[in-house]
GROMACS .gro file of C-alpha atoms in nm:
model
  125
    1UNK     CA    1  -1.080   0.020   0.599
    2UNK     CA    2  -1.212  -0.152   0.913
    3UNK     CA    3  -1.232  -0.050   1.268
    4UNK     CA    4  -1.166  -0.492   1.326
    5UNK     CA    5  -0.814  -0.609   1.469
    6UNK     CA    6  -0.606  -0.877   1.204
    7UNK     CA    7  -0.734  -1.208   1.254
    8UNK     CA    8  -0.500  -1.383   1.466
    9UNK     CA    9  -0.343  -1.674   1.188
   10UNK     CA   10  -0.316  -1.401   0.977
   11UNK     CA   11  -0.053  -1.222   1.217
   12UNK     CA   12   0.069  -1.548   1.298
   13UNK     CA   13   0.126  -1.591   0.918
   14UNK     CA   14   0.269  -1.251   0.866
   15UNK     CA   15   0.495  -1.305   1.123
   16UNK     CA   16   0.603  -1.652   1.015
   17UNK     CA   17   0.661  -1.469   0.642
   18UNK     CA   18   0.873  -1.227   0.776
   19UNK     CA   19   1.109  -1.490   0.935
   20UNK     CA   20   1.140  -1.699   0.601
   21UNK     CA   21   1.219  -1.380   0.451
   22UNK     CA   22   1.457  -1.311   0.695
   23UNK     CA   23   1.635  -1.664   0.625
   24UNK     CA   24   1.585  -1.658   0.263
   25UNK     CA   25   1.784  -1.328   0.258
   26UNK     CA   26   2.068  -1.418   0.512
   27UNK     CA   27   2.157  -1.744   0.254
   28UNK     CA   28   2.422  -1.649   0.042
   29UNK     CA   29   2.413  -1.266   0.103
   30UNK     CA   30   2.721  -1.107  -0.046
   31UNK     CA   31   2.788  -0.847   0.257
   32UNK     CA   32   2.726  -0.990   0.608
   33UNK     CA   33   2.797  -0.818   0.944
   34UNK     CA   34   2.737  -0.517   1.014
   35UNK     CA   35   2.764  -0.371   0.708
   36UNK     CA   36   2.464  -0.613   0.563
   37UNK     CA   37   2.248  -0.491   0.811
   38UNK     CA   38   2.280  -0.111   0.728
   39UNK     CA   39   2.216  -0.241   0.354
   40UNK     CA   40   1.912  -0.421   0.442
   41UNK     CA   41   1.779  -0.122   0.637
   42UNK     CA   42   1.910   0.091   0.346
   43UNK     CA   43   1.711  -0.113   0.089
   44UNK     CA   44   1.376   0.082   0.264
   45UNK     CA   45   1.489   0.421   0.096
   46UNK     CA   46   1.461   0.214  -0.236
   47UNK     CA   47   1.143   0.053  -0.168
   48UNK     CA   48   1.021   0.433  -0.100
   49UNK     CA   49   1.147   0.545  -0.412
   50UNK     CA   50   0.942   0.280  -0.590
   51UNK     CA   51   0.639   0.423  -0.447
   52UNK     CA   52   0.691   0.725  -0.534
   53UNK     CA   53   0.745   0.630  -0.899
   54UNK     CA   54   0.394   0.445  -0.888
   55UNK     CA   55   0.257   0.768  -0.771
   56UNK     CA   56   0.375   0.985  -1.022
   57UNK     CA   57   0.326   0.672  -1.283
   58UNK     CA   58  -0.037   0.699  -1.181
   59UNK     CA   59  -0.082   1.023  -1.198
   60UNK     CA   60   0.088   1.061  -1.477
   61UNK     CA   61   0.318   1.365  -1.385
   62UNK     CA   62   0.563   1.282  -1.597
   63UNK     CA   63   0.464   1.402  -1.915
   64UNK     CA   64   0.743   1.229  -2.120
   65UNK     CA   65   0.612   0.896  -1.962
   66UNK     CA   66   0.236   0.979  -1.936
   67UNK     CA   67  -0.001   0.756  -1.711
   68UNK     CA   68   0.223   0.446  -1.642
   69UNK     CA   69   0.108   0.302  -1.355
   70UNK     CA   70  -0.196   0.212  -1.143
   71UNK     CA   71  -0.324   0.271  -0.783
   72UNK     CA   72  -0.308  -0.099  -0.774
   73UNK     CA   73   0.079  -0.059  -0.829
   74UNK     CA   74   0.100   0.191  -0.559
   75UNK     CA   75  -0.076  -0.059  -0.303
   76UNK     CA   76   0.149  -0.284  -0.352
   77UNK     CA   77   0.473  -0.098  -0.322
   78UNK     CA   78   0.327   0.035  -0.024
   79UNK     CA   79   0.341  -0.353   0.076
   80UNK     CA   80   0.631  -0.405  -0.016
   81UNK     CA   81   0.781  -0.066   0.193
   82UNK     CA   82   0.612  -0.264   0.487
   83UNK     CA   83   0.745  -0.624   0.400
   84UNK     CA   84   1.101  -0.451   0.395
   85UNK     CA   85   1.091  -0.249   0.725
   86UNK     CA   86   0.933  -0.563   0.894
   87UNK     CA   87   1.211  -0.803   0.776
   88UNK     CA   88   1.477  -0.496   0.880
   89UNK     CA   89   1.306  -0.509   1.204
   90UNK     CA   90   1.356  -0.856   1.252
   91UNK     CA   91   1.679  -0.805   1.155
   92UNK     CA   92   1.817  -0.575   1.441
   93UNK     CA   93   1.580  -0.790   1.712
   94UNK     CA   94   1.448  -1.198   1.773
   95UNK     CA   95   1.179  -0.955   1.942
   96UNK     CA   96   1.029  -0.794   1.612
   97UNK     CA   97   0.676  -0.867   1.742
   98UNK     CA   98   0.705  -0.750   2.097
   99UNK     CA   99   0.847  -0.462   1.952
  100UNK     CA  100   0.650  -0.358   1.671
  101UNK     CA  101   0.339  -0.416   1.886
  102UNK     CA  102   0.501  -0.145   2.208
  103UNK     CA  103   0.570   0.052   1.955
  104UNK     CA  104   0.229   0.054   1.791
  105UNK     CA  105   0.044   0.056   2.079
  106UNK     CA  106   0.251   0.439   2.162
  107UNK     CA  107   0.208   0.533   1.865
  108UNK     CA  108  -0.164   0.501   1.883
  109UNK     CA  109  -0.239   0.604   2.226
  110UNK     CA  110  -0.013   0.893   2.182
  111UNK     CA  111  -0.214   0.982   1.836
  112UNK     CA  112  -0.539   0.896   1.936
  113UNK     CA  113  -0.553   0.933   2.297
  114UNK     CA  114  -0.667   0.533   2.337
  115UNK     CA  115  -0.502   0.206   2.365
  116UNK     CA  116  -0.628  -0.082   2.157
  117UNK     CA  117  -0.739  -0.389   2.358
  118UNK     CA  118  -0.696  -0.728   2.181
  119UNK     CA  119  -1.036  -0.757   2.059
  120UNK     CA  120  -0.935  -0.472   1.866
  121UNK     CA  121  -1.217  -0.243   2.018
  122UNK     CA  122  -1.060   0.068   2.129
  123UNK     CA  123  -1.086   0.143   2.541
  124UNK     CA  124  -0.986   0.471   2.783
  125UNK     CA  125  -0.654   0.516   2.842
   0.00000   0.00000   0.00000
């Protein structure tokens, strides 16, 4: 891993993913409201689950099953656990980036006693 900040157009293009996501999965849902949002949220606990049957795939823990998976596989449900809390996100807010980044920025400063500047570089708090 690297100590560099995302490029910029590729957080412009993650962000612009997650909103076609977003639309793609609000045409023609089946529950709407209220109740499609808890489902959508839901849907991490599955995406979870699916990384947690890569892991033991790749491990092969189950014995019945044997070595089924790779850590390849468990990258990208990992991805796809991200993907699906992002597009959650911007389903309870218009704000998802504003929030995600306040959030990320606590969650850092509070873990690692710094704040990130936008270069990426890490400063004093």
């Amino acid at each position: 891993m690297t100590d560099q900040a995302m490029p910029s157009e590729t957080t412009a293009d993650l962000w612009t993913s997650i909103d076609a996501l977003l639309t793609w999965l609000d045409t023609d849902q089946p529950v709407d409201g209220r109740e499609g949002v808890l489902l959508r949220i839901l849907k991490l606990s599955e995406e979870v689950g699916e990384v947690a049957e890569a892991v033991i795939g790749a491990t092969g823990q189950n014995p019945r099953k044997g070595v089924t998976h790779t850590w390849e596989d468990v990258q990208g449900e990992l991805c796809d656990v991200v993907i699906t809390a992002l597009v959650a996100l911007r389903t309870l807010t218009p704000d998802t980036r504003e929030v995600f980044a306040r959030h990320l920025e606590r969650v850092t400063k509070r873990s690692l006693g710094t704040a990130l500047t936008k270069d990426g570089a890490d400063s004093a708090p």
